[in-house]
Amino acid sequence: MSFVAEEIQIHLQEALRERMPPALYEQWFAGSEVVSCTGEVVELGVKNRFFKGWIETRYAAVLAEAAGAAVGGPVRVQVVVAPHLYGSFRKEQARAEEEAAVFVPAPVFTPPTPARRVEFGMDLNPDFTFDTFVVGASNRLAHAVALRAAEKAGEYDRVFFCGEHGVGKTHLMQAIAHEIRQNRPGAAVVYVTGERFVADFVAAHAGGKVKEFRAGYRACDVLVLDQLQVLGEGNKSATQAELLALVDELDATGRQCFFAATVGPDELTGLDVRLRDRLGAGFVDRLSLPDDAMRRELLARKLRERGVELGGEVMNVLASELGGNVRRIEGVVSRLSALVAVGGMEPTLGCVRMALDVGPVGVGRSALVWGDIVSVVSEEYGVSPEALLGRGRAGVLRRARGVGVVLCRRLLGMRWGELGRIYGGRSHATMISMVRGVPKGLFSDCVESRSVERILFRLGVGMKPSELLERQGSLFD
């Protein structure tokens, strides 16, 4: 890097930090590097084509503004894949694949130390922020209260959001956690799902570490508990008692609690009546499916992110015929972008009709389509949907494809011929071979399955990775 490029690098990174949340900066720009700078063009190097496409699609405006501030005048930014950054990325991938191939024992509960209090809980999706949350009539009050509670402690210390799957509850809950971490850096914010809370408690109980479990959760300043309805399924009386004690402890010391579930507090059958009373003691609001105006705004935003441009008439048809929740919208947009980018189709009315036609009947059809699976698997493994469905043979692509095919088979009941057409025109035998090459550890209960666990969570599927291969019938029939 030349002296001039190094100087611009320093100023550009400072300008980017000022213009975006820390999590997004760390995710997309922390490893970037100014390759060269002429009078009118700044070349910003990134580690792979996925990062290049993502930054160009989502952050072009903020990048241009930051570059202008860095050089002291208007400038054009060109994002390129830097060979040395790509080389380092490939080495990291190879090391990760070697480590994944080694057997790792099942996880046990590890209590947090004071140094990692803020990191305790689950990771947040960097895209689930207030900036990316689309506000409409169905969620306006919930959004306003969530933002106010995140900005100012003490005003809304107990909040409960409810609504069916795909209305934006998880996005809103994670946005709260992101906002509090940004506004109150010293606060220990714990985001966790009901399923993970149960798993943590069971692991702590089995390992004789219940005291450490209690100390860990009660050390938080803000508790964000998503998918709470899981605690009412089966016999979880001990876990419910633990949560009741935790909520009472946090409430007595004036700390904030945010909850979300598919139903309201009074409808949470299977929960202790005392716990239901505590959950419903604060602000409660129900989110509903997006209305027509909100659906159009969601569509427009998702299409821009994918780089798909539709004519006015075609957009009207898509908006009028596309119903369902947010996941349904994302799935159709993902399918449409794949038809354009991979299938080589023009974004015409016929292409839109194909995207709306979800194909084979399977599990949870109204809420889940193959485009959802392709989109979420791509993001989890850091590759583009086009690469996932294409012909590349990198190790991470092979693994991601295998996981995607297993999910399409198990969750949607798709046939091999249909999957072959989606995945670049591959044969029946090739598709089966692709699945046979997937490490079995990805669908077990060990650490290696964490990636599949996150994918299932984002898809809204209430299953463990190991349950996918335990379903009735052979995967290869």
mmCIF file of N, CA and C in Angstrom, residues 117-202:
data_model
loop_
_atom_site.group_PDB
_atom_site.id
_atom_site.type_symbol
_atom_site.label_atom_id
_atom_site.label_comp_id
_atom_site.label_asym_id
_atom_site.label_seq_id
_atom_site.Cartn_x
_atom_site.Cartn_y
_atom_site.Cartn_z
ATOM 1 N N ARG A 117 -19.440 -10.721 29.827
ATOM 2 C CA ARG A 117 -20.851 -10.598 30.166
ATOM 3 C C ARG A 117 -21.681 -10.154 28.966
ATOM 4 N N VAL A 118 -21.209 -9.161 28.209
ATOM 5 C CA VAL A 118 -21.985 -8.634 27.096
ATOM 6 C C VAL A 118 -22.141 -9.673 25.998
ATOM 7 N N GLU A 119 -21.157 -10.579 25.836
ATOM 8 C CA GLU A 119 -21.217 -11.567 24.773
ATOM 9 C C GLU A 119 -22.079 -12.774 25.128
ATOM 10 N N PHE A 120 -22.529 -12.872 26.379
ATOM 11 C CA PHE A 120 -23.305 -14.023 26.801
ATOM 12 C C PHE A 120 -24.647 -14.049 26.061
ATOM 13 N N GLY A 121 -25.096 -15.239 25.668
ATOM 14 C CA GLY A 121 -26.334 -15.357 24.908
ATOM 15 C C GLY A 121 -26.037 -15.770 23.482
ATOM 16 N N MET A 122 -26.897 -15.358 22.549
ATOM 17 C CA MET A 122 -26.736 -15.739 21.146
ATOM 18 C C MET A 122 -26.262 -14.547 20.328
ATOM 19 N N ASP A 123 -25.637 -14.848 19.189
ATOM 20 C CA ASP A 123 -25.182 -13.800 18.283
ATOM 21 C C ASP A 123 -26.384 -13.101 17.646
ATOM 22 N N LEU A 124 -26.175 -11.849 17.259
ATOM 23 C CA LEU A 124 -27.214 -11.070 16.594
ATOM 24 C C LEU A 124 -26.967 -11.044 15.093
ATOM 25 N N ASN A 125 -28.039 -11.011 14.329
ATOM 26 C CA ASN A 125 -27.938 -10.820 12.886
ATOM 27 C C ASN A 125 -27.621 -9.346 12.626
ATOM 28 N N PRO A 126 -26.505 -9.023 11.964
ATOM 29 C CA PRO A 126 -26.137 -7.611 11.763
ATOM 30 C C PRO A 126 -27.153 -6.839 10.936
ATOM 31 N N ASP A 127 -28.009 -7.533 10.180
ATOM 32 C CA ASP A 127 -28.990 -6.842 9.351
ATOM 33 C C ASP A 127 -30.271 -6.502 10.102
ATOM 34 N N PHE A 128 -30.472 -7.088 11.280
ATOM 35 C CA PHE A 128 -31.723 -6.868 12.022
ATOM 36 C C PHE A 128 -31.575 -5.646 12.930
ATOM 37 N N THR A 129 -31.614 -4.468 12.329
ATOM 38 C CA THR A 129 -31.494 -3.213 13.062
ATOM 39 C C THR A 129 -32.740 -2.367 12.819
ATOM 40 N N PHE A 130 -32.858 -1.268 13.563
ATOM 41 C CA PHE A 130 -33.986 -0.365 13.349
ATOM 42 C C PHE A 130 -33.908 0.289 11.968
ATOM 43 N N ASP A 131 -32.702 0.505 11.460
ATOM 44 C CA ASP A 131 -32.544 1.149 10.147
ATOM 45 C C ASP A 131 -33.131 0.297 9.029
ATOM 46 N N THR A 132 -33.093 -1.020 9.182
ATOM 47 C CA THR A 132 -33.589 -1.906 8.126
ATOM 48 C C THR A 132 -35.009 -2.408 8.399
ATOM 49 N N PHE A 133 -35.610 -1.985 9.481
ATOM 50 C CA PHE A 133 -36.964 -2.428 9.829
ATOM 51 C C PHE A 133 -37.986 -1.563 9.090
ATOM 52 N N VAL A 134 -38.850 -2.191 8.307
ATOM 53 C CA VAL A 134 -39.863 -1.466 7.549
ATOM 54 C C VAL A 134 -41.082 -1.254 8.435
ATOM 55 N N VAL A 135 -41.470 0.006 8.615
ATOM 56 C CA VAL A 135 -42.571 0.366 9.506
ATOM 57 C C VAL A 135 -43.859 0.544 8.705
ATOM 58 N N GLY A 136 -44.941 -0.030 9.214
ATOM 59 C CA GLY A 136 -46.250 0.113 8.585
ATOM 60 C C GLY A 136 -47.331 0.102 9.638
ATOM 61 N N ALA A 137 -48.584 0.081 9.183
ATOM 62 C CA ALA A 137 -49.707 0.117 10.119
ATOM 63 C C ALA A 137 -49.711 -1.076 11.055
ATOM 64 N N SER A 138 -49.166 -2.223 10.596
ATOM 65 C CA SER A 138 -49.219 -3.447 11.395
ATOM 66 C C SER A 138 -48.210 -3.477 12.536
ATOM 67 N N ASN A 139 -47.231 -2.574 12.516
ATOM 68 C CA ASN A 139 -46.183 -2.631 13.543
ATOM 69 C C ASN A 139 -45.738 -1.263 14.042
ATOM 70 N N ARG A 140 -46.472 -0.219 13.692
ATOM 71 C CA ARG A 140 -46.007 1.146 13.993
ATOM 72 C C ARG A 140 -45.857 1.385 15.492
ATOM 73 N N LEU A 141 -46.863 0.987 16.279
ATOM 74 C CA LEU A 141 -46.796 1.211 17.722
ATOM 75 C C LEU A 141 -45.680 0.379 18.345
ATOM 76 N N ALA A 142 -45.563 -0.881 17.931
ATOM 77 C CA ALA A 142 -44.516 -1.746 18.471
ATOM 78 C C ALA A 142 -43.137 -1.178 18.173
ATOM 79 N N HIS A 143 -42.942 -0.685 16.964
ATOM 80 C CA HIS A 143 -41.657 -0.096 16.583
ATOM 81 C C HIS A 143 -41.346 1.129 17.425
ATOM 82 N N ALA A 144 -42.338 2.001 17.628
ATOM 83 C CA ALA A 144 -42.121 3.229 18.383
ATOM 84 C C ALA A 144 -41.745 2.925 19.837
ATOM 85 N N VAL A 145 -42.456 1.979 20.445
ATOM 86 C CA VAL A 145 -42.164 1.622 21.838
ATOM 87 C C VAL A 145 -40.792 0.948 21.940
ATOM 88 N N ALA A 146 -40.492 0.058 21.002
ATOM 89 C CA ALA A 146 -39.203 -0.630 21.017
ATOM 90 C C ALA A 146 -38.051 0.362 20.915
ATOM 91 N N LEU A 147 -38.171 1.319 20.010
ATOM 92 C CA LEU A 147 -37.114 2.321 19.828
ATOM 93 C C LEU A 147 -36.972 3.197 21.067
ATOM 94 N N ARG A 148 -38.106 3.592 21.630
ATOM 95 C CA ARG A 148 -38.065 4.434 22.831
ATOM 96 C C ARG A 148 -37.439 3.677 24.005
ATOM 97 N N ALA A 149 -37.815 2.410 24.152
ATOM 98 C CA ALA A 149 -37.273 1.607 25.252
ATOM 99 C C ALA A 149 -35.778 1.371 25.088
ATOM 100 N N ALA A 150 -35.341 1.200 23.846
ATOM 101 C CA ALA A 150 -33.915 0.967 23.598
ATOM 102 C C ALA A 150 -33.098 2.228 23.817
ATOM 103 N N GLU A 151 -33.679 3.379 23.530
ATOM 104 C CA GLU A 151 -32.957 4.651 23.651
ATOM 105 C C GLU A 151 -32.909 5.150 25.089
ATOM 106 N N LYS A 152 -33.957 4.814 25.858
ATOM 107 C CA LYS A 152 -34.062 5.392 27.202
ATOM 108 C C LYS A 152 -34.503 4.338 28.196
ATOM 109 N N ALA A 153 -33.605 3.930 29.070
ATOM 110 C CA ALA A 153 -33.942 2.939 30.094
ATOM 111 C C ALA A 153 -34.870 3.557 31.132
ATOM 112 N N GLY A 154 -35.779 2.740 31.663
ATOM 113 C CA GLY A 154 -36.653 3.202 32.731
ATOM 114 C C GLY A 154 -38.058 3.543 32.306
ATOM 115 N N GLU A 155 -38.249 3.802 30.996
ATOM 116 C CA GLU A 155 -39.581 4.173 30.538
ATOM 117 C C GLU A 155 -40.437 2.949 30.220
ATOM 118 N N TYR A 156 -39.855 1.985 29.539
ATOM 119 C CA TYR A 156 -40.524 0.720 29.249
ATOM 120 C C TYR A 156 -39.575 -0.408 29.659
ATOM 121 N N ASP A 157 -39.709 -0.858 30.896
ATOM 122 C CA ASP A 157 -38.796 -1.882 31.389
ATOM 123 C C ASP A 157 -39.332 -3.291 31.189
ATOM 124 N N ARG A 158 -40.598 -3.432 30.800
ATOM 125 C CA ARG A 158 -41.181 -4.751 30.534
ATOM 126 C C ARG A 158 -42.008 -4.649 29.254
ATOM 127 N N VAL A 159 -41.575 -5.326 28.202
ATOM 128 C CA VAL A 159 -42.231 -5.253 26.890
ATOM 129 C C VAL A 159 -42.465 -6.665 26.375
ATOM 130 N N PHE A 160 -43.649 -6.894 25.792
ATOM 131 C CA PHE A 160 -43.986 -8.210 25.242
ATOM 132 C C PHE A 160 -44.616 -8.012 23.868
ATOM 133 N N PHE A 161 -43.973 -8.597 22.823
ATOM 134 C CA PHE A 161 -44.511 -8.556 21.470
ATOM 135 C C PHE A 161 -45.014 -9.946 21.089
ATOM 136 N N CYS A 162 -46.162 -9.996 20.427
ATOM 137 C CA CYS A 162 -46.684 -11.288 19.982
ATOM 138 C C CYS A 162 -47.178 -11.159 18.544
ATOM 139 N N GLY A 163 -47.393 -12.289 17.906
ATOM 140 C CA GLY A 163 -47.835 -12.309 16.518
ATOM 141 C C GLY A 163 -47.353 -13.581 15.851
ATOM 142 N N GLU A 164 -48.006 -13.974 14.785
ATOM 143 C CA GLU A 164 -47.650 -15.208 14.118
ATOM 144 C C GLU A 164 -46.261 -15.123 13.478
ATOM 145 N N HIS A 165 -45.769 -16.248 12.978
ATOM 146 C CA HIS A 165 -44.433 -16.293 12.380
ATOM 147 C C HIS A 165 -44.362 -15.363 11.159
ATOM 148 N N GLY A 166 -43.221 -14.689 11.020
ATOM 149 C CA GLY A 166 -42.978 -13.890 9.827
ATOM 150 C C GLY A 166 -43.552 -12.498 9.846
ATOM 151 N N VAL A 167 -43.871 -11.949 11.032
ATOM 152 C CA VAL A 167 -44.398 -10.574 11.083
ATOM 153 C C VAL A 167 -43.341 -9.581 11.558
ATOM 154 N N GLY A 168 -42.126 -10.057 11.872
ATOM 155 C CA GLY A 168 -41.039 -9.140 12.220
ATOM 156 C C GLY A 168 -40.668 -9.090 13.690
ATOM 157 N N LYS A 169 -41.144 -10.054 14.488
ATOM 158 C CA LYS A 169 -40.843 -10.010 15.922
ATOM 159 C C LYS A 169 -39.346 -10.165 16.193
ATOM 160 N N THR A 170 -38.726 -11.156 15.562
ATOM 161 C CA THR A 170 -37.303 -11.389 15.789
ATOM 162 C C THR A 170 -36.472 -10.202 15.315
ATOM 163 N N HIS A 171 -36.815 -9.627 14.171
ATOM 164 C CA HIS A 171 -36.111 -8.438 13.679
ATOM 165 C C HIS A 171 -36.187 -7.327 14.728
ATOM 166 N N LEU A 172 -37.385 -7.103 15.262
ATOM 167 C CA LEU A 172 -37.571 -6.026 16.236
ATOM 168 C C LEU A 172 -36.810 -6.320 17.528
ATOM 169 N N MET A 173 -36.842 -7.558 17.985
ATOM 170 C CA MET A 173 -36.142 -7.910 19.221
ATOM 171 C C MET A 173 -34.625 -7.732 19.084
ATOM 172 N N GLN A 174 -34.079 -8.170 17.946
ATOM 173 C CA GLN A 174 -32.642 -8.004 17.746
ATOM 174 C C GLN A 174 -32.271 -6.545 17.522
ATOM 175 N N ALA A 175 -33.169 -5.778 16.914
ATOM 176 C CA ALA A 175 -32.918 -4.341 16.750
ATOM 177 C C ALA A 175 -32.795 -3.658 18.109
ATOM 178 N N ILE A 176 -33.626 -4.068 19.056
ATOM 179 C CA ILE A 176 -33.540 -3.526 20.418
ATOM 180 C C ILE A 176 -32.163 -3.818 21.005
ATOM 181 N N ALA A 177 -31.727 -5.071 20.882
ATOM 182 C CA ALA A 177 -30.422 -5.457 21.430
ATOM 183 C C ALA A 177 -29.290 -4.672 20.767
ATOM 184 N N HIS A 178 -29.343 -4.544 19.431
ATOM 185 C CA HIS A 178 -28.326 -3.761 18.711
ATOM 186 C C HIS A 178 -28.293 -2.318 19.221
ATOM 187 N N GLU A 179 -29.465 -1.706 19.329
ATOM 188 C CA GLU A 179 -29.546 -0.284 19.701
ATOM 189 C C GLU A 179 -29.026 -0.049 21.116
ATOM 190 N N ILE A 180 -29.390 -0.912 22.059
ATOM 191 C CA ILE A 180 -28.924 -0.737 23.437
ATOM 192 C C ILE A 180 -27.408 -0.925 23.514
ATOM 193 N N ARG A 181 -26.880 -1.916 22.807
ATOM 194 C CA ARG A 181 -25.428 -2.122 22.818
ATOM 195 C C ARG A 181 -24.691 -0.921 22.248
ATOM 196 N N GLN A 182 -25.299 -0.285 21.260
ATOM 197 C CA GLN A 182 -24.647 0.883 20.649
ATOM 198 C C GLN A 182 -24.767 2.111 21.545
ATOM 199 N N ASN A 183 -25.941 2.339 22.149
ATOM 200 C CA ASN A 183 -26.168 3.537 22.960
ATOM 201 C C ASN A 183 -25.609 3.424 24.368
ATOM 202 N N ARG A 184 -25.550 2.171 24.889
ATOM 203 C CA ARG A 184 -25.060 1.967 26.252
ATOM 204 C C ARG A 184 -23.963 0.895 26.215
ATOM 205 N N PRO A 185 -22.759 1.268 25.809
ATOM 206 C CA PRO A 185 -21.680 0.283 25.602
ATOM 207 C C PRO A 185 -21.382 -0.579 26.822
ATOM 208 N N GLY A 186 -21.614 -0.077 28.016
ATOM 209 C CA GLY A 186 -21.299 -0.842 29.213
ATOM 210 C C GLY A 186 -22.381 -1.819 29.628
ATOM 211 N N ALA A 187 -23.547 -1.771 28.962
ATOM 212 C CA ALA A 187 -24.666 -2.627 29.357
ATOM 213 C C ALA A 187 -24.456 -4.057 28.875
ATOM 214 N N ALA A 188 -24.798 -5.003 29.735
ATOM 215 C CA ALA A 188 -24.712 -6.421 29.365
ATOM 216 C C ALA A 188 -26.067 -6.837 28.810
ATOM 217 N N VAL A 189 -26.157 -6.952 27.483
ATOM 218 C CA VAL A 189 -27.406 -7.281 26.801
ATOM 219 C C VAL A 189 -27.366 -8.745 26.377
ATOM 220 N N VAL A 190 -28.310 -9.529 26.825
ATOM 221 C CA VAL A 190 -28.374 -10.944 26.480
ATOM 222 C C VAL A 190 -29.578 -11.182 25.579
ATOM 223 N N TYR A 191 -29.318 -11.625 24.349
ATOM 224 C CA TYR A 191 -30.385 -12.042 23.447
ATOM 225 C C TYR A 191 -30.360 -13.565 23.374
ATOM 226 N N VAL A 192 -31.516 -14.193 23.591
ATOM 227 C CA VAL A 192 -31.574 -15.644 23.594
ATOM 228 C C VAL A 192 -32.979 -16.081 23.195
ATOM 229 N N THR A 193 -33.088 -17.223 22.544
ATOM 230 C CA THR A 193 -34.398 -17.779 22.214
ATOM 231 C C THR A 193 -34.859 -18.691 23.352
ATOM 232 N N GLY A 194 -36.163 -18.973 23.365
ATOM 233 C CA GLY A 194 -36.684 -19.879 24.376
ATOM 234 C C GLY A 194 -36.023 -21.236 24.322
ATOM 235 N N GLU A 195 -35.782 -21.736 23.108
ATOM 236 C CA GLU A 195 -35.151 -23.046 22.946
ATOM 237 C C GLU A 195 -33.739 -23.043 23.504
ATOM 238 N N ARG A 196 -32.973 -21.983 23.251
ATOM 239 C CA ARG A 196 -31.602 -21.929 23.767
ATOM 240 C C ARG A 196 -31.598 -21.777 25.289
ATOM 241 N N PHE A 197 -32.550 -21.019 25.833
ATOM 242 C CA PHE A 197 -32.634 -20.866 27.285
ATOM 243 C C PHE A 197 -32.872 -22.233 27.934
ATOM 244 N N VAL A 198 -33.796 -23.008 27.350
ATOM 245 C CA VAL A 198 -34.072 -24.354 27.863
ATOM 246 C C VAL A 198 -32.817 -25.230 27.763
ATOM 247 N N ALA A 199 -32.148 -25.179 26.602
ATOM 248 C CA ALA A 199 -30.953 -25.999 26.394
ATOM 249 C C ALA A 199 -29.852 -25.625 27.381
ATOM 250 N N ASP A 200 -29.667 -24.330 27.633
ATOM 251 C CA ASP A 200 -28.660 -23.883 28.600
ATOM 252 C C ASP A 200 -28.970 -24.418 29.999
ATOM 253 N N PHE A 201 -30.255 -24.348 30.357
ATOM 254 C CA PHE A 201 -30.636 -24.806 31.699
ATOM 255 C C PHE A 201 -30.450 -26.320 31.841
ATOM 256 N N VAL A 202 -30.855 -27.062 30.828
ATOM 257 C CA VAL A 202 -30.711 -28.528 30.866
ATOM 258 C C VAL A 202 -29.235 -28.903 30.958
#
